[in-house]
Coordinates of C-alpha atoms and ligand atoms in Angstrom, one line a residue:
X284 CA 76.9 97.4 -106.9
X285 CA 73.4 96.4 -107.9
X286 CA 71.9 100.5 -108.7
X287 CA 68.4 101.2 -107.1
X288 CA 66.1 104.4 -108.5
X289 CA 63.4 105.7 -106.3
X290 CA 61.2 108.4 -108.3
X291 CA 60.0 110.6 -105.3
X292 CA 61.9 112.5 -102.7
X293 CA 59.6 113.0 -99.9
X294 CA 59.6 110.8 -96.3
X295 CA 58.9 106.7 -98.4
X296 CA 61.8 108.2 -101.0
X297 CA 64.1 109.3 -98.6
X298 CA 63.6 106.3 -95.9
X299 CA 64.1 104.0 -98.8
X300 CA 67.1 105.8 -100.6
X301 CA 68.6 105.1 -97.2
X302 CA 67.5 101.9 -96.2
X303 CA 68.9 101.1 -99.5
X304 CA 72.8 102.3 -99.1
X305 CA 72.7 100.8 -96.1
X306 CA 71.8 97.6 -97.7
X307 CA 74.7 98.2 -98.9
X308 CA 73.0 99.0 -103.3
X309 CA 74.2 102.0 -105.2
X310 CA 70.4 104.8 -103.9
X311 CA 68.9 107.4 -106.7
X312 CA 66.4 109.6 -106.1
X313 CA 65.0 111.2 -108.4
X314 CA 62.5 114.2 -106.8
X315 CA 60.3 116.7 -109.0
X316 CA 60.2 119.7 -106.2
X317 CA 63.2 121.7 -106.0
X318 CA 63.3 120.7 -102.6
X319 CA 63.0 117.0 -100.1
X320 CA 60.4 116.5 -98.1
X321 CA 56.7 117.0 -99.9
X322 CA 53.6 117.0 -97.6
X323 CA 56.4 117.0 -95.2
X324 CA 56.9 121.0 -96.1
X325 CA 56.8 124.0 -94.6
X326 CA 57.2 127.5 -95.7
X327 CA 58.1 131.2 -95.1
X328 CA 55.5 134.3 -95.9
X329 CA 56.5 138.2 -94.6
X330 CA 58.8 137.2 -92.2
X331 CA 56.1 133.9 -91.0
X332 CA 57.4 130.2 -91.2
X333 CA 54.0 128.4 -92.5
X334 CA 54.6 124.8 -90.9
X335 CA 51.6 122.4 -92.9
X336 CA 52.4 118.6 -91.6
X337 CA 53.5 117.4 -88.6
X338 CA 50.7 117.8 -85.3
X339 CA 52.3 114.2 -83.8
X340 CA 54.7 112.3 -84.7
X341 CA 54.2 109.3 -84.1
X342 CA 57.4 107.2 -82.4
X343 CA 58.5 109.6 -80.7
X344 CA 59.0 107.6 -77.7
X345 CA 62.3 105.9 -77.5
X346 CA 61.0 102.6 -76.3
X347 CA 59.0 102.4 -79.8
X348 CA 60.9 100.5 -83.0
X349 CA 59.0 103.1 -85.2
X350 CA 61.7 106.1 -82.7
X351 CA 65.2 103.4 -84.1
X352 CA 63.9 103.9 -87.8
X353 CA 63.5 107.2 -87.2
X354 CA 66.6 107.9 -85.4
X355 CA 68.5 105.7 -88.9
X356 CA 66.9 108.1 -90.8
X357 CA 68.2 111.0 -88.9
X358 CA 64.5 112.8 -88.2
X359 CA 64.8 112.7 -84.5
X360 CA 67.4 111.4 -81.6
X361 CA 68.3 111.0 -78.6
X362 CA 68.8 114.3 -78.1
X363 CA 65.6 116.6 -80.4
X364 CA 63.3 119.4 -78.6
X365 CA 59.2 119.0 -78.8
X366 CA 56.6 121.3 -78.0
X367 CA 55.8 121.9 -74.8
X368 CA 52.3 121.5 -75.3
X369 CA 49.0 119.9 -73.2
X370 CA 47.0 118.9 -75.2
X371 CA 45.0 117.5 -78.0
X372 CA 43.1 120.2 -79.3
X373 CA 40.0 121.7 -77.2
X374 CA 35.9 121.7 -78.6
X375 CA 33.8 125.1 -77.4
X376 CA 29.4 125.2 -77.2
X377 CA 27.1 127.6 -75.9
X378 CA 29.6 128.9 -73.2
X379 CA 31.5 125.4 -71.6
X380 CA 35.1 123.9 -73.2
X381 CA 36.0 121.2 -73.1
X382 CA 40.4 119.7 -73.9
X383 CA 41.5 116.6 -74.4
X384 CA 44.8 116.9 -72.4
X385 CA 47.5 114.9 -72.5
X386 CA 47.6 114.1 -69.2
X387 CA 44.5 111.5 -69.3
X388 CA 43.6 111.6 -65.5
X389 CA 43.6 115.9 -66.1
X390 CA 40.4 115.3 -69.6
X391 CA 38.6 112.3 -67.3
X392 CA 38.8 115.3 -64.1
X393 CA 37.5 117.3 -66.1
X394 CA 34.3 116.3 -68.9
X395 CA 33.2 114.0 -65.2
X396 CA 33.1 117.8 -63.8
X397 CA 31.3 119.5 -66.7
X398 CA 28.6 116.3 -67.3
X399 CA 29.1 113.5 -64.1
X400 CA 25.6 112.1 -65.7
X401 CA 28.3 111.2 -68.4
X402 CA 30.4 110.4 -66.3
X403 CA 29.8 106.0 -67.2
X404 CA 30.8 106.5 -71.5
X405 CA 34.1 109.2 -70.2
X406 CA 35.4 106.2 -67.8
X407 CA 35.2 104.0 -70.4
X408 CA 36.7 106.8 -73.1
X409 CA 39.9 106.8 -71.6
X410 CA 40.3 103.2 -70.7
X411 CA 39.7 102.7 -73.9
X412 CA 41.9 105.0 -75.0
X413 CA 44.9 103.8 -72.2
X414 CA 44.8 100.2 -74.4
X415 CA 45.5 102.2 -77.3
X416 CA 48.8 103.7 -76.3
X417 CA 50.0 99.7 -76.8
X418 CA 49.0 100.2 -80.6
X419 CA 52.6 100.2 -82.8
X420 CA 53.0 100.0 -85.9
X421 CA 54.9 96.9 -87.6
X422 CA 58.3 98.7 -88.2
X423 CA 61.3 95.8 -87.8
X424 CA 59.5 94.3 -91.4
X425 CA 56.6 93.9 -92.9
X426 CA 54.1 92.2 -92.2
X427 CA 53.8 89.6 -94.2
X428 CA 57.2 88.3 -93.3
X429 CA 56.7 88.0 -90.4
X430 CA 56.8 84.3 -87.7
X431 CA 54.8 83.6 -85.2
X432 CA 58.2 84.6 -82.8
X433 CA 57.2 87.9 -84.3
X434 CA 53.3 87.8 -84.1
X435 CA 53.4 86.8 -80.7
X436 CA 55.9 89.8 -79.3
X437 CA 53.4 92.0 -81.1
X438 CA 50.9 90.5 -80.1
X439 CA 51.1 90.5 -76.7
X440 CA 52.8 94.8 -76.3
X441 CA 48.6 95.3 -77.8
X442 CA 46.6 92.1 -76.1
X443 CA 44.4 95.0 -75.2
X444 CA 43.8 96.7 -79.0
X445 CA 41.2 94.3 -79.7
X446 CA 39.2 95.2 -76.6
X447 CA 39.4 99.3 -78.5
X448 CA 38.5 97.9 -81.7
X449 CA 35.1 95.9 -80.7
X450 CA 34.0 98.8 -78.9
X451 CA 34.8 101.4 -80.9
X452 CA 35.7 99.9 -84.5
X453 CA 31.9 99.4 -85.6
X454 CA 30.6 103.3 -85.2
X455 CA 32.2 105.8 -86.4
X456 CA 33.1 109.1 -84.3
X457 CA 29.0 111.3 -85.1
X458 CA 28.0 107.9 -83.6
X459 CA 30.1 107.9 -80.8
X460 CA 29.3 111.9 -80.2
X461 CA 25.9 110.6 -79.7
X462 CA 27.4 108.3 -76.2
X463 CA 27.1 112.1 -74.3
X464 CA 24.7 113.6 -73.3
X465 CA 26.8 117.3 -73.0
X466 CA 26.8 118.8 -75.7
X467 CA 30.0 120.5 -76.0
X468 CA 31.2 116.4 -75.1
X469 CA 28.9 115.5 -78.0
X470 CA 30.3 118.4 -79.8
X471 CA 34.2 117.1 -79.0
X472 CA 34.0 113.7 -80.9
X473 CA 33.7 114.2 -84.7
X474 CA 35.2 117.3 -83.8
X475 CA 38.9 116.9 -84.4
X476 CA 38.2 113.8 -87.4
X477 CA 35.3 114.4 -90.2
X478 CA 32.6 112.2 -88.5
X479 CA 31.9 109.6 -90.7
X480 CA 35.7 108.7 -89.3
X481 CA 35.9 105.8 -87.2
X482 CA 35.9 106.0 -83.5
X483 CA 38.3 104.0 -83.4
X484 CA 41.1 105.8 -85.9
X485 CA 40.0 109.4 -83.1
X486 CA 41.0 107.2 -79.8
X487 CA 44.5 105.8 -81.3
X488 CA 45.3 109.6 -82.2
X489 CA 44.6 110.9 -78.8
X490 CA 46.0 107.5 -77.5
X491 CA 49.8 108.6 -79.5
X492 CA 49.4 111.7 -78.0
X493 CA 48.6 110.4 -74.4
X494 CA 51.4 108.2 -73.7
X495 CA 54.4 110.6 -75.5
X496 CA 54.9 108.8 -78.3
X497 CA 53.4 111.6 -80.4
X498 CA 55.4 114.6 -79.9
X499 CA 56.1 117.8 -82.1
X500 CA 60.1 118.0 -83.2
X501 CA 60.1 121.6 -83.0
X502 CA 61.8 123.9 -85.8
X503 CA 58.9 122.0 -87.5
X504 CA 58.3 119.3 -90.9
X505 CA 60.3 120.8 -93.7
X506 CA 63.6 121.1 -91.2
X507 CA 62.8 117.5 -90.3
X508 CA 62.6 116.5 -94.3
X509 CA 65.8 118.5 -94.9
X510 CA 67.2 116.4 -92.1
X511 CA 66.0 113.4 -93.8
X512 CA 67.2 114.3 -97.6
X513 CA 71.3 115.0 -95.4
X514 CA 71.2 112.3 -93.7
X515 CA 71.5 110.0 -97.3
X516 CA 73.6 112.6 -98.9
X517 CA 76.1 112.1 -96.7
X518 CA 75.5 108.4 -96.8
X519 CA 76.5 109.3 -100.5
X520 CA 72.9 108.8 -101.5
X521 CA 72.4 111.3 -105.1
X522 CA 69.5 112.8 -104.4
X523 CA 68.3 115.2 -108.2
X524 CA 65.4 117.9 -107.0
X525 CA 64.1 119.2 -109.8
X526 CA 63.9 116.4 -111.7
X527 CA 60.0 114.8 -113.0
X528 CA 60.0 111.4 -113.7
X529 CA 58.1 110.8 -116.9
X530 CA 57.9 107.2 -117.3
X531 CA 58.9 104.5 -115.0
X532 CA 59.6 102.2 -117.9
X533 CA 58.9 98.3 -118.4
X534 CA 59.9 95.9 -120.0
X535 CA 58.2 92.4 -119.5
X536 CA 58.4 91.4 -116.7
X537 CA 61.0 93.8 -115.8
X538 CA 61.8 97.9 -116.1
X539 CA 64.7 98.6 -117.5
X540 CA 64.7 102.2 -115.8
X541 CA 63.1 105.8 -115.8
X542 CA 62.4 107.7 -117.9
X543 CA 62.2 111.9 -116.6
X544 CA 60.7 115.1 -118.1
X545 CA 64.0 116.2 -120.5
X546 CA 63.0 112.8 -122.5
X547 CA 67.2 111.3 -120.4
X548 CA 66.9 107.9 -119.2
X549 CA 67.8 106.6 -116.4
X550 CA 69.1 102.4 -116.5
X551 CA 68.5 101.1 -112.6
X552 CA 68.7 97.3 -111.2
X553 CA 65.4 97.6 -109.1
X554 CA 63.0 101.0 -109.4
X555 CA 60.9 101.9 -106.1
X556 CA 58.3 104.2 -107.2
X557 CA 57.8 106.7 -103.6
X558 CA 55.2 109.1 -105.5
X559 CA 51.2 108.9 -105.2
X560 CA 49.7 105.6 -105.9
X561 CA 47.4 107.6 -108.0
X562 CA 49.7 108.8 -109.8
X563 CA 52.1 106.1 -110.3
X564 CA 50.0 104.3 -112.1
X565 CA 48.1 105.7 -115.4
X566 CA 51.1 108.4 -115.9
X567 CA 54.5 106.3 -114.4
X568 CA 53.2 102.7 -115.5
X569 CA 50.3 101.4 -117.2
X570 CA 46.6 101.8 -114.8
X571 CA 47.0 98.1 -115.6
X572 CA 49.5 97.2 -112.7
X573 CA 47.4 98.1 -109.8
X574 CA 47.2 96.1 -107.3
X575 CA 42.8 95.0 -106.8
X576 CA 42.7 95.5 -103.7
X577 CA 43.9 99.6 -104.0
X578 CA 41.5 99.7 -107.5
X579 CA 39.2 98.9 -105.6
X580 CA 39.8 101.4 -103.2
X581 CA 40.1 104.2 -105.4
X582 CA 36.7 102.5 -107.6
X583 CA 34.6 103.2 -104.0
X584 CA 34.8 107.0 -103.1
X585 CA 32.3 106.6 -100.6
X586 CA 33.6 103.7 -98.2
X587 CA 37.5 105.0 -98.9
X588 CA 37.5 109.3 -99.1
X589 CA 39.7 110.5 -98.9
X590 CA 41.1 113.9 -96.8
X591 CA 42.7 117.5 -98.3
X592 CA 41.8 120.6 -96.6
X593 CA 40.8 124.1 -97.2
X594 CA 43.7 126.1 -95.2
X595 CA 44.3 129.7 -93.7
X596 CA 46.9 130.7 -91.9
X597 CA 47.6 133.9 -90.2
X598 CA 49.6 136.4 -88.8
X599 CA 49.1 137.2 -85.1
X600 CA 49.9 140.4 -84.3
X601 CA 49.9 139.6 -79.8
X602 CA 50.8 137.6 -77.7
X603 CA 48.2 135.4 -78.6
X604 CA 47.9 132.6 -75.5
X605 CA 45.2 130.4 -77.1
X606 CA 47.0 127.0 -77.3
X607 CA 46.9 124.6 -79.8
X608 CA 43.9 124.1 -81.5
X609 CA 40.3 124.9 -80.9
X610 CA 37.2 124.3 -81.8
X611 CA 34.0 126.6 -82.4
X612 CA 30.7 127.4 -83.0
X613 CA 30.9 130.0 -85.5
X614 CA 28.0 131.0 -88.7
X615 CA 27.6 128.2 -91.4
X616 CA 30.6 129.4 -94.2
X617 CA 30.3 126.3 -97.8
X618 CA 34.4 125.9 -98.1
X619 CA 34.1 123.3 -101.7
X620 CA 30.6 120.8 -101.1
X621 CA 30.5 121.1 -97.7
X622 CA 28.7 123.8 -94.8
X623 CA 31.2 124.3 -91.4
X624 CA 28.9 125.9 -88.2
X625 CA 32.1 124.8 -86.2
X626 CA 35.4 125.6 -87.8
X627 CA 38.6 125.3 -85.4
X628 CA 42.0 128.0 -85.3
X629 CA 45.8 125.5 -84.2
X630 CA 47.7 128.5 -82.5
X631 CA 51.4 127.1 -83.4
X632 CA 53.0 129.5 -80.9
X633 CA 54.8 126.2 -79.4
X634 CA 58.2 127.7 -81.1
X635 CA 59.3 130.7 -82.0
X636 CA 61.3 130.3 -84.6
X637 CA 58.0 130.1 -87.1
X638 CA 57.0 134.5 -86.0
X639 CA 59.1 136.9 -84.8
X640 CA 59.4 137.6 -81.2
X641 CA 55.7 139.0 -79.8
X642 CA 54.0 137.3 -82.5
X643 CA 52.7 134.0 -83.4
X644 CA 50.9 131.8 -86.8
X645 CA 47.8 131.2 -86.5
X646 CA 46.1 128.3 -89.4
X647 CA 42.7 127.1 -90.1
X648 CA 42.1 123.6 -91.7
X649 CA 38.8 122.6 -93.3
X650 CA 38.6 119.2 -94.0
X651 CA 38.4 118.5 -97.8
X652 CA 37.8 115.2 -99.1
X653 CA 36.9 113.5 -103.0
X654 CA 33.3 116.2 -104.3
X655 CA 35.3 119.1 -102.9
X656 CA 38.6 118.5 -105.2
X657 CA 36.2 117.8 -108.4
X658 CA 34.5 121.4 -107.3
X659 CA 37.9 123.0 -106.3
X660 CA 39.7 121.7 -109.7
X661 CA 36.0 122.5 -112.2
X662 CA 37.0 126.5 -111.4
X663 CA 38.4 128.7 -113.8
X664 CA 42.0 130.5 -113.1
X665 CA 39.7 133.6 -111.6
X666 CA 37.4 131.6 -110.4
X667 CA 39.6 129.9 -107.8
X668 CA 42.0 133.2 -106.9
X669 CA 38.3 135.0 -106.2
X670 CA 36.8 132.4 -104.1
X671 CA 40.0 131.5 -102.2
X672 CA 40.7 135.6 -101.4
X673 CA 36.5 135.4 -100.4
X674 CA 36.6 131.9 -97.9
X675 CA 39.6 133.4 -96.0
X676 CA 38.0 136.7 -95.3
X677 CA 35.2 134.7 -94.2
X678 CA 36.6 132.6 -92.1
X679 CA 39.0 135.3 -90.9
X680 CA 36.0 137.4 -89.5
X681 CA 34.8 134.3 -87.6
X682 CA 37.7 134.0 -85.9
X683 CA 37.9 137.4 -85.3
X684 CA 34.0 136.6 -83.1
X685 CA 35.7 134.1 -81.6
X686 CA 38.5 135.8 -81.3
X687 CA 38.1 139.5 -80.8
X688 CA 41.8 140.1 -78.9
X689 CA 42.9 139.5 -82.5
X690 CA 40.3 142.4 -83.5
X691 CA 43.7 144.6 -86.4
X692 CA 46.1 142.5 -84.9
X693 CA 45.7 138.9 -88.1
X694 CA 46.5 139.8 -91.1
X695 CA 46.6 137.2 -93.8
X696 CA 49.5 135.4 -95.0
X697 CA 48.0 132.7 -97.0
X698 CA 45.5 130.4 -97.6
X699 CA 45.3 127.0 -99.8
X700 CA 42.9 124.2 -101.1
X701 CA 43.3 120.8 -102.9
X702 CA 44.6 121.5 -105.6
X703 CA 48.2 123.3 -103.9
X704 CA 48.5 119.7 -103.0
X705 CA 47.8 117.6 -106.2
X706 CA 50.0 120.8 -107.7
X707 CA 52.6 119.9 -105.6
X708 CA 52.6 116.6 -105.5
X709 CA 50.4 114.9 -106.9
X710 CA 48.3 114.4 -105.0
X711 CA 45.5 112.0 -105.9
X712 CA 42.2 114.6 -105.2
X713 CA 44.5 116.5 -103.2
X714 CA 44.6 114.4 -100.7
X715 CA 47.4 114.2 -97.5
X716 CA 46.7 110.5 -96.2
X717 CA 45.8 107.3 -97.3
X718 CA 42.5 106.0 -97.2
X719 CA 40.7 106.9 -94.6
X720 CA 38.6 103.8 -93.2
X721 CA 34.8 103.7 -92.5
X722 CA 32.8 101.9 -90.6
X723 CA 32.0 98.3 -92.2
X724 CA 34.7 98.4 -94.2
X725 CA 38.2 96.7 -94.0
X726 CA 41.7 99.1 -93.8
X727 CA 43.4 99.2 -97.3
X728 CA 46.7 97.1 -96.9
X729 CA 48.8 96.1 -100.3
X730 CA 52.0 94.3 -100.2
X731 CA 53.7 97.2 -102.3
X732 CA 54.8 94.6 -104.8
X733 CA 54.2 95.0 -109.2
X734 CA 51.9 91.8 -110.4
X735 CA 54.4 91.3 -113.3
X736 CA 57.0 93.6 -112.0
X737 CA 60.3 91.5 -111.4
X738 CA 61.5 94.8 -109.9
X739 CA 59.6 97.8 -108.8
X740 CA 58.6 98.0 -105.5
X741 CA 55.6 100.5 -104.0
X742 CA 56.4 103.0 -100.9
X743 CA 54.1 105.6 -100.0
X744 CA 51.6 106.1 -98.0
X745 CA 49.3 104.6 -99.8
X746 CA 50.3 101.0 -99.0
X747 CA 49.1 101.3 -95.2
X748 CA 46.2 103.2 -95.0
X749 CA 45.4 105.2 -92.9
X750 CA 48.9 106.9 -94.0
X751 CA 51.1 109.4 -92.7
X752 CA 54.3 110.3 -92.1
X753 CA 54.9 106.7 -90.1
X754 CA 53.7 104.5 -92.8
X755 CA 55.7 106.7 -95.1
X756 CA 58.7 105.8 -93.5
X757 CA 58.5 102.2 -92.9
X758 CA 57.0 101.6 -96.8
X759 CA 60.3 103.0 -97.3
X760 CA 62.0 100.6 -95.1
X761 CA 59.4 97.6 -95.9
X762 CA 60.9 98.0 -100.3
X763 CA 63.6 97.9 -99.0
X764 CA 63.2 94.6 -97.5
X765 CA 61.6 92.9 -100.1
X766 CA 64.1 93.7 -102.9
X767 CA 66.3 91.9 -100.4
X768 CA 64.0 89.1 -100.0
X769 CA 64.8 88.3 -103.3
X770 CA 67.7 89.2 -104.5
X771 CA 68.1 86.4 -101.5
X772 CA 70.1 88.3 -98.9
X773 CA 69.5 88.9 -95.1
X774 CA 66.5 91.3 -94.7
X775 CA 67.9 93.3 -91.4
X776 CA 68.9 96.3 -92.2
Ligands
FAD919 C1 48.6 119.7 -93.2 C2 49.3 118.6 -93.3 C3 48.5 118.0 -91.9 C4 49.7 115.8 -91.9 N1 49.9 115.8 -90.5 C5 50.3 114.6 -90.2 C6 51.1 114.1 -88.9 O1 50.1 115.1 -88.0 N2 51.1 113.2 -88.9 C7 51.1 112.4 -89.3 O2 51.8 111.3 -89.5 N3 51.6 113.0 -91.3 C8 50.7 114.6 -91.0 N4 50.6 114.3 -92.6 C9 50.2 113.7 -93.0 C10 52.3 113.4 -94.2 O3 52.6 114.8 -94.6 C11 52.1 112.5 -95.5 O4 51.1 111.5 -94.9 C12 53.7 112.3 -96.2 O5 54.2 113.2 -95.9 C13 53.6 110.8 -97.3 O6 55.4 111.1 -97.6 P1 54.9 110.6 -99.2 O7 56.4 110.0 -99.1 O8 54.2 109.3 -98.8 O9 54.5 110.8 -100.3 P2 54.0 112.3 -100.3 O10 54.6 113.2 -99.4 O11 53.5 113.1 -101.0 O12 55.2 112.6 -101.3 C14 56.2 112.0 -102.1 C15 56.6 113.0 -103.5 O13 56.9 111.7 -104.6 C16 57.0 113.3 -105.9 N5 56.5 113.4 -107.3 C17 55.2 113.5 -107.5 N6 54.7 113.2 -108.8 C18 56.7 112.7 -109.4 C19 57.2 112.7 -110.3 N7 57.0 112.8 -111.3 N8 58.7 112.5 -110.7 C20 59.2 113.2 -109.6 N9 59.1 113.2 -108.5 C21 57.5 113.4 -108.1 C22 55.9 114.7 -105.2 O14 56.9 115.8 -105.3 C23 56.7 114.6 -103.3 O15 57.9 115.2 -103.2 C24 50.1 116.1 -92.9 C25 49.7 116.0 -93.9 C26 49.3 117.2 -94.0 C27 49.3 118.3 -95.8

């Protein structure tokens, strides 16, 4: 039986492993960390669990192909329980508060009550969110393997998406905000995603929640990663943890296998790289193999920024009722190279397994990008520790000022920065998503093959913007389908 070696045991690597087994190959995953999951992760501190990934899982609607794919890898099924959240997020400003509810009628009514003079713009926004509810991430096969019938089928379901692109594809979130007169609605439009991101991304993200296709599985991100790893092992796959790979060995036009950091060599018939592409090219194989599209995105940092964050987690000794995510104005605070006059907190009380009874975990995530990563990387170890502590304290003060009921009831659990994601996952500039699409630039995507190396394939969130869990998932499956196609076998797995 031919053997597929997968480098990296995040969601993409685990998915590739499961689909390789389904396709009849032997599969082994080599993961550098002691547990699988990569960026779909969580950890415990002082009896609390810090969940650090799923804000929404695209593909929780059983009518979608993505749901089938998540089910195949053991992430969710018909019995999965989801968090009972009712909103995407709320925004406060100048004594007012507005919310993007999962119930679109309610959002429309409340926003119009808040700002009747914006009624027309609000109605247009809501209508386009409804259109975007049809947005589908291809999960049956890669788009370049789709035939005319597949395209017609996909197009039928997404007939309204061009309208969303036309109206919101050429403006960013700041510009979207400017279409509204109400100060709080203006701010809301660039609260969740950084203002430079296309407005279209905000519409599609919100639509994922309103359509019921973006729920949060209970027990969190780590539990989901471990369920997938378990499925891989039950199917006969071998998962090597704490096994960093140092090289994908290429001879002529083929890879012969991988070399581990301990010096051992593991032969393979096929290799799927499911590590960060910024690490793959240059570290595991020569940078000369990098596909053109990808190289262009790495060069153009302004046009294709990355998303990472400085984050702080707290234990709350109270039944804090602020549901889910709230953005609010605060005294300016400089984090990395950016100064924030607004921050947010996300309340994790929706999952009782994260905290002792009557208590909850609260997190603040301050978005960072390339220049901020450089800033954090420029600090010495001592400066880094001092900076993290200082900023954590400054953020605590701002949260308590906004929520005085938390005075004396909020305790720091942990804080981490873009460097954490780089250390833990070798993530390029600490990014936990793929390249951001900014206005006027083409969405980044490439095939997941390596020109000049016949049996090496690439999976992972960088294969297609904006990345995230669904792209990681399908890219693992697609890499196996490319192997099958090359071997002249049916790609339907
Ligand atoms: C705070 C946060 C919030 C997020 N929210 C969401 C969300 O709500 N919805 C969503 O869809 N996505 C979300 N994401 C993004 C999502 O977590 C990622 O897109 C996804 O997990 C990436 O998976 P991946 O397998 O492509 O990459 P990774 O998870 O980076 O996996 C790569 C793996 O390769 C391993 N590796 C690296 N180098 C080596 C080596 N030399 N040898 C062996 N192994 C190696 C790494 O340790 C890692 O396990 C969020 C992420 C974060 C951090």
